[in-house]
């Protein structure tokens, strides 16, 4: 069954008097959702005992947890010390994910910096290969996945083809399709045909199991000719993408094991519920 949930805490959660993420799992269950993404975007400050408490609360309330690794990671960086730091950020995120009994860790894989794209992509490929060797040593008996994300700025590594191609190197890599980002790169042209192309590319390269288990970020995002500017809400009428064509395709292709995270600004849980309602209305 597809799971739906927010990245982070909705304004409504705070307006209703809650302040601690420990309480969000019951709140989400009451709200009709079953997924929660915890972001380490600006650093990994979560204590182990709190992570374990999250795991217990999430389990009691049937919420699956995913995490987002820090934004500082850049596997394209030619500097070895910087790569070691990136590896540590990813490992530390995976360690917390395991404590939270989650399954997927989202990661921004890299940025071109001042390099030609092919050089940056070669660095990312080589460094990700090295990281996955460490992964095999440290996490081989864990049921966790590293999920490189499609990015919204042209300077970043992460077109849907780059991400899917990178994922072919190891069975524990699953794409995070951020369709808002993909729409920025396509400059607003993410229509049903393009959704279909992406899904079919994933089936072709990664096969059924991993495609049906894809991680999705969905939000409308404002963009310019340089790509992503800022996250909006589903109510926005100027920028896309639309969820309906994707929802139809997820059903047509029986992608029934996917996890869908709303990254709407401020109202991510309310919008996750909207996505879920759209999905089941079409069904
Ligand atoms: Zn992200």
Short mmCIF file of C-alpha atoms and ligand atoms in Angstrom, two decimals:
data_model
loop_
_atom_site.label_atom_id
_atom_site.label_comp_id
_atom_site.label_asym_id
_atom_site.label_seq_id
_atom_site.Cartn_x
_atom_site.Cartn_y
_atom_site.Cartn_z
CA UNK A 1 0.00 0.00 0.00
CA UNK A 2 1.23 3.48 -0.83
CA UNK A 3 2.02 5.56 2.24
CA UNK A 4 1.51 9.33 2.55
CA UNK A 5 2.96 11.84 4.98
CA UNK A 6 4.73 15.17 5.52
CA UNK A 7 8.32 16.28 5.73
CA UNK A 8 8.50 17.98 9.12
CA UNK A 9 5.72 19.44 11.22
CA UNK A 10 2.63 21.20 9.88
CA UNK A 11 1.66 24.65 11.20
CA UNK A 12 -1.64 23.10 12.32
CA UNK A 13 0.27 20.75 14.67
CA UNK A 14 1.72 23.78 16.48
CA UNK A 15 -1.54 25.77 16.31
CA UNK A 16 -3.23 22.89 18.13
CA UNK A 17 -0.80 23.36 21.02
CA UNK A 18 1.80 20.68 20.28
CA UNK A 19 5.48 21.50 20.31
CA UNK A 20 7.38 18.21 20.44
CA UNK A 21 7.98 15.91 17.49
CA UNK A 22 7.48 13.02 19.93
CA UNK A 23 3.77 13.83 19.68
CA UNK A 24 3.59 14.06 15.90
CA UNK A 25 3.16 10.34 15.27
CA UNK A 26 -0.16 10.06 17.08
CA UNK A 27 -1.21 13.37 15.53
CA UNK A 28 -0.47 12.06 12.03
CA UNK A 29 -2.30 8.81 12.67
CA UNK A 30 -5.36 10.77 13.87
CA UNK A 31 -5.03 12.87 10.73
CA UNK A 32 -5.16 9.78 8.50
CA UNK A 33 -1.51 9.61 7.42
CA UNK A 34 1.09 6.86 7.77
CA UNK A 35 4.48 8.32 6.87
CA UNK A 36 6.84 10.97 8.32
CA UNK A 37 10.12 12.35 7.03
CA UNK A 38 12.58 13.66 9.60
CA UNK A 39 15.06 16.14 8.14
CA UNK A 40 18.71 16.35 9.15
CA UNK A 41 19.04 19.05 6.48
CA UNK A 42 20.94 21.49 8.67
CA UNK A 43 22.74 18.90 10.77
CA UNK A 44 22.29 15.75 12.82
CA UNK A 45 21.40 16.98 16.30
CA UNK A 46 18.89 14.29 17.25
CA UNK A 47 19.93 12.31 20.33
CA UNK A 48 19.93 8.52 20.14
CA UNK A 49 17.44 8.16 22.99
CA UNK A 50 15.04 10.58 21.28
CA UNK A 51 15.39 8.64 18.02
CA UNK A 52 14.44 5.46 19.90
CA UNK A 53 11.46 7.22 21.46
CA UNK A 54 10.38 8.34 17.95
CA UNK A 55 10.64 4.73 16.80
CA UNK A 56 8.36 3.52 19.61
CA UNK A 57 5.79 6.27 19.08
CA UNK A 58 5.84 5.76 15.32
CA UNK A 59 5.33 2.01 15.68
CA UNK A 60 2.43 2.45 18.09
CA UNK A 61 0.75 4.76 15.60
CA UNK A 62 1.54 2.88 12.38
CA UNK A 63 3.77 5.62 11.01
CA UNK A 64 6.73 4.70 8.84
CA UNK A 65 9.76 7.01 9.21
CA UNK A 66 12.17 8.18 6.53
CA UNK A 67 15.04 10.62 7.03
CA UNK A 68 16.64 13.31 4.92
CA UNK A 69 20.46 13.47 5.13
CA UNK A 70 22.19 16.89 5.59
CA UNK A 71 22.25 19.33 2.66
CA UNK A 72 26.03 19.77 2.98
CA UNK A 73 26.72 16.43 1.28
CA UNK A 74 28.46 16.74 -2.09
CA UNK A 75 29.91 13.60 -3.62
CA UNK A 76 31.18 15.61 -6.61
CA UNK A 77 33.72 17.50 -4.49
CA UNK A 78 37.29 16.76 -5.69
CA UNK A 79 38.62 17.31 -2.14
CA UNK A 80 39.14 14.06 -0.23
CA UNK A 81 38.53 15.52 3.24
CA UNK A 82 35.22 16.92 2.06
CA UNK A 83 34.26 13.47 0.74
CA UNK A 84 35.12 11.89 4.10
CA UNK A 85 32.82 14.44 5.76
CA UNK A 86 30.05 13.65 3.28
CA UNK A 87 30.48 9.92 3.96
CA UNK A 88 30.18 10.61 7.70
CA UNK A 89 27.01 12.66 7.20
CA UNK A 90 25.45 9.81 5.25
CA UNK A 91 26.56 7.12 7.75
CA UNK A 92 25.34 9.17 10.71
CA UNK A 93 21.98 9.67 8.99
CA UNK A 94 21.71 5.93 8.35
CA UNK A 95 22.59 5.17 11.99
CA UNK A 96 19.75 7.43 13.18
CA UNK A 97 17.42 5.92 10.57
CA UNK A 98 18.14 2.47 12.02
CA UNK A 99 17.44 3.72 15.57
CA UNK A 100 14.15 5.14 14.30
CA UNK A 101 13.42 1.79 12.62
CA UNK A 102 12.92 3.54 9.30
CA UNK A 103 13.71 2.25 5.87
CA UNK A 104 14.73 5.10 3.55
CA UNK A 105 17.33 7.86 3.74
CA UNK A 106 17.04 10.66 1.16
CA UNK A 107 20.26 12.31 0.00
CA UNK A 108 21.23 15.22 -2.27
CA UNK A 109 24.04 13.60 -4.16
CA UNK A 110 26.10 16.54 -5.39
CA UNK A 111 26.57 19.80 -7.19
CA UNK A 112 28.76 20.76 -10.17
CA UNK A 113 30.57 23.54 -8.28
CA UNK A 114 32.93 24.90 -10.94
CA UNK A 115 33.36 21.61 -12.75
CA UNK A 116 32.00 20.49 -16.09
CA UNK A 117 28.89 18.38 -15.50
CA UNK A 118 30.52 15.17 -16.80
CA UNK A 119 33.44 15.60 -14.37
CA UNK A 120 31.10 16.24 -11.45
CA UNK A 121 29.01 13.23 -12.41
CA UNK A 122 32.10 11.03 -12.68
CA UNK A 123 33.17 12.08 -9.16
CA UNK A 124 29.69 11.38 -7.81
CA UNK A 125 29.66 7.94 -9.43
CA UNK A 126 33.10 6.99 -8.10
CA UNK A 127 32.43 8.29 -4.60
CA UNK A 128 29.00 6.70 -4.37
CA UNK A 129 30.59 3.38 -5.40
CA UNK A 130 33.13 3.81 -2.58
CA UNK A 131 30.39 4.67 -0.12
CA UNK A 132 28.36 1.61 -1.11
CA UNK A 133 31.40 -0.58 -0.34
CA UNK A 134 31.33 0.86 3.19
CA UNK A 135 27.57 0.34 3.21
CA UNK A 136 28.07 -3.36 2.42
CA UNK A 137 30.48 -3.70 5.33
CA UNK A 138 28.46 -1.78 7.87
CA UNK A 139 24.81 -2.20 6.91
CA UNK A 140 24.67 -5.47 4.95
CA UNK A 141 22.22 -7.08 7.37
CA UNK A 142 19.95 -4.02 7.65
CA UNK A 143 16.83 -3.49 5.61
CA UNK A 144 17.57 0.11 4.68
CA UNK A 145 17.87 2.04 1.44
CA UNK A 146 19.81 5.11 0.40
CA UNK A 147 17.61 7.24 -1.85
CA UNK A 148 19.41 9.82 -4.06
CA UNK A 149 17.05 12.66 -4.96
CA UNK A 150 16.25 14.33 -8.29
CA UNK A 151 17.20 18.01 -7.92
CA UNK A 152 15.59 21.28 -9.01
CA UNK A 153 18.55 23.46 -9.98
CA UNK A 154 20.55 22.99 -13.17
CA UNK A 155 23.83 23.29 -11.24
CA UNK A 156 22.99 20.23 -9.16
CA UNK A 157 23.54 16.61 -10.13
CA UNK A 158 20.17 14.88 -10.14
CA UNK A 159 18.16 14.76 -13.34
CA UNK A 160 15.87 11.74 -13.24
CA UNK A 161 18.16 9.87 -15.63
CA UNK A 162 21.28 10.64 -13.59
CA UNK A 163 19.56 9.44 -10.43
CA UNK A 164 18.16 6.24 -11.94
CA UNK A 165 21.49 5.47 -13.63
CA UNK A 166 23.35 5.96 -10.32
CA UNK A 167 20.88 3.64 -8.59
CA UNK A 168 21.75 0.80 -11.00
CA UNK A 169 25.08 0.34 -9.17
CA UNK A 170 23.62 -1.19 -5.99
CA UNK A 171 20.39 -2.94 -4.95
CA UNK A 172 20.15 -0.76 -1.81
CA UNK A 173 19.83 2.43 -3.85
CA UNK A 174 16.27 3.57 -4.61
CA UNK A 175 15.45 6.87 -6.36
CA UNK A 176 13.72 9.75 -4.63
CA UNK A 177 11.68 11.25 -7.43
CA UNK A 178 11.05 14.84 -6.38
CA UNK A 179 8.50 15.65 -9.04
CA UNK A 180 8.40 19.33 -8.04
CA UNK A 181 12.14 19.49 -8.76
CA UNK A 182 11.75 17.57 -12.01
CA UNK A 183 9.10 20.08 -13.07
CA UNK A 184 11.55 22.95 -12.40
CA UNK A 185 14.16 21.28 -14.62
CA UNK A 186 11.48 20.69 -17.29
CA UNK A 187 10.49 24.37 -16.87
CA UNK A 188 6.88 23.51 -16.14
CA UNK A 189 6.46 20.72 -18.68
CA UNK A 190 5.95 17.76 -16.36
CA UNK A 191 2.81 16.41 -18.03
CA UNK A 192 1.42 12.87 -18.14
CA UNK A 193 3.75 11.85 -20.99
CA UNK A 194 6.79 12.97 -19.05
CA UNK A 195 5.63 11.27 -15.83
CA UNK A 196 5.23 8.12 -17.90
CA UNK A 197 8.69 8.42 -19.42
CA UNK A 198 10.24 8.69 -15.94
CA UNK A 199 8.35 5.69 -14.58
CA UNK A 200 9.17 3.55 -17.61
CA UNK A 201 12.84 4.54 -17.43
CA UNK A 202 12.91 3.38 -13.83
CA UNK A 203 11.23 0.04 -14.65
CA UNK A 204 13.68 -0.49 -17.51
CA UNK A 205 16.83 0.27 -15.51
CA UNK A 206 15.96 -0.77 -11.96
CA UNK A 207 13.29 -3.39 -12.43
CA UNK A 208 9.99 -3.93 -10.73
CA UNK A 209 10.87 -4.28 -7.05
CA UNK A 210 12.72 -0.99 -6.68
CA UNK A 211 10.45 0.99 -9.00
CA UNK A 212 7.40 -0.13 -7.05
CA UNK A 213 9.20 0.95 -3.88
CA UNK A 214 10.16 4.41 -5.16
CA UNK A 215 10.33 7.34 -2.74
CA UNK A 216 8.45 10.44 -3.90
CA UNK A 217 8.65 14.08 -2.86
CA UNK A 218 5.68 16.02 -4.11
CA UNK A 219 5.06 19.75 -3.90
CA UNK A 220 4.43 22.62 -6.24
CA UNK A 221 7.59 24.70 -6.66
CA UNK A 222 8.20 28.15 -8.10
CA UNK A 223 11.03 28.20 -10.65
CA UNK A 224 13.01 30.51 -12.94
CA UNK A 225 15.28 29.79 -15.90
CA UNK A 226 17.92 28.72 -13.32
CA UNK A 227 15.52 26.21 -11.77
CA UNK A 228 13.94 25.92 -8.31
CA UNK A 229 13.12 29.07 -6.32
CA UNK A 230 10.78 28.06 -3.49
CA UNK A 231 8.25 25.50 -2.31
CA UNK A 232 4.55 26.42 -2.54
CA UNK A 233 1.34 24.64 -1.52
CA UNK A 234 -1.05 22.54 -3.61
CA UNK A 235 -3.44 25.52 -3.73
CA UNK A 236 -1.05 27.42 -5.99
CA UNK A 237 -2.50 27.90 -9.45
CA UNK A 238 0.52 29.34 -11.26
CA UNK A 239 3.16 26.62 -10.80
CA UNK A 240 2.89 22.84 -11.08
CA UNK A 241 3.16 19.99 -11.23
CA UNK A 242 -0.31 18.46 -10.98
CA UNK A 243 -0.69 15.30 -8.92
CA UNK A 244 -3.68 13.72 -10.73
CA UNK A 245 -1.79 12.39 -13.78
CA UNK A 246 0.87 10.88 -11.50
CA UNK A 247 -1.78 9.30 -9.25
CA UNK A 248 -3.38 7.66 -12.30
CA UNK A 249 -0.04 6.31 -13.51
CA UNK A 250 0.93 4.99 -10.05
CA UNK A 251 -2.26 2.94 -10.19
CA UNK A 252 -1.90 1.88 -13.85
CA UNK A 253 1.68 0.69 -13.26
CA UNK A 254 0.78 -0.88 -9.88
CA UNK A 255 3.43 1.14 -8.03
CA UNK A 256 1.80 0.12 -4.77
CA UNK A 257 4.81 0.14 -2.48
CA UNK A 258 5.79 3.78 -2.94
CA UNK A 259 6.18 6.34 -0.17
CA UNK A 260 4.93 9.86 -0.91
CA UNK A 261 6.14 12.85 1.12
CA UNK A 262 4.59 16.30 0.84
CA UNK A 263 7.09 19.14 1.10
CA UNK A 264 4.52 21.92 0.85
CA UNK A 265 5.38 25.13 2.66
CA UNK A 266 3.96 25.14 6.23
CA UNK A 267 0.98 22.84 5.53
CA UNK A 268 2.79 19.64 4.55
CA UNK A 269 0.55 17.29 6.53
CA UNK A 270 -2.64 18.93 5.23
CA UNK A 271 -1.30 18.67 1.68
CA UNK A 272 -0.16 15.06 2.19
CA UNK A 273 -3.77 14.31 3.16
CA UNK A 274 -4.95 16.09 0.02
CA UNK A 275 -2.61 13.94 -2.11
CA UNK A 276 -3.94 10.81 -0.42
CA UNK A 277 -7.55 11.90 -1.01
CA UNK A 278 -6.83 12.60 -4.70
CA UNK A 279 -5.17 9.18 -5.03
CA UNK A 280 -8.13 7.30 -3.58
CA UNK A 281 -10.71 9.37 -5.44
CA UNK A 282 -9.18 8.28 -8.74
CA UNK A 283 -9.15 4.67 -7.56
ZN1 LIG B 1 15.66 17.02 -0.67
#
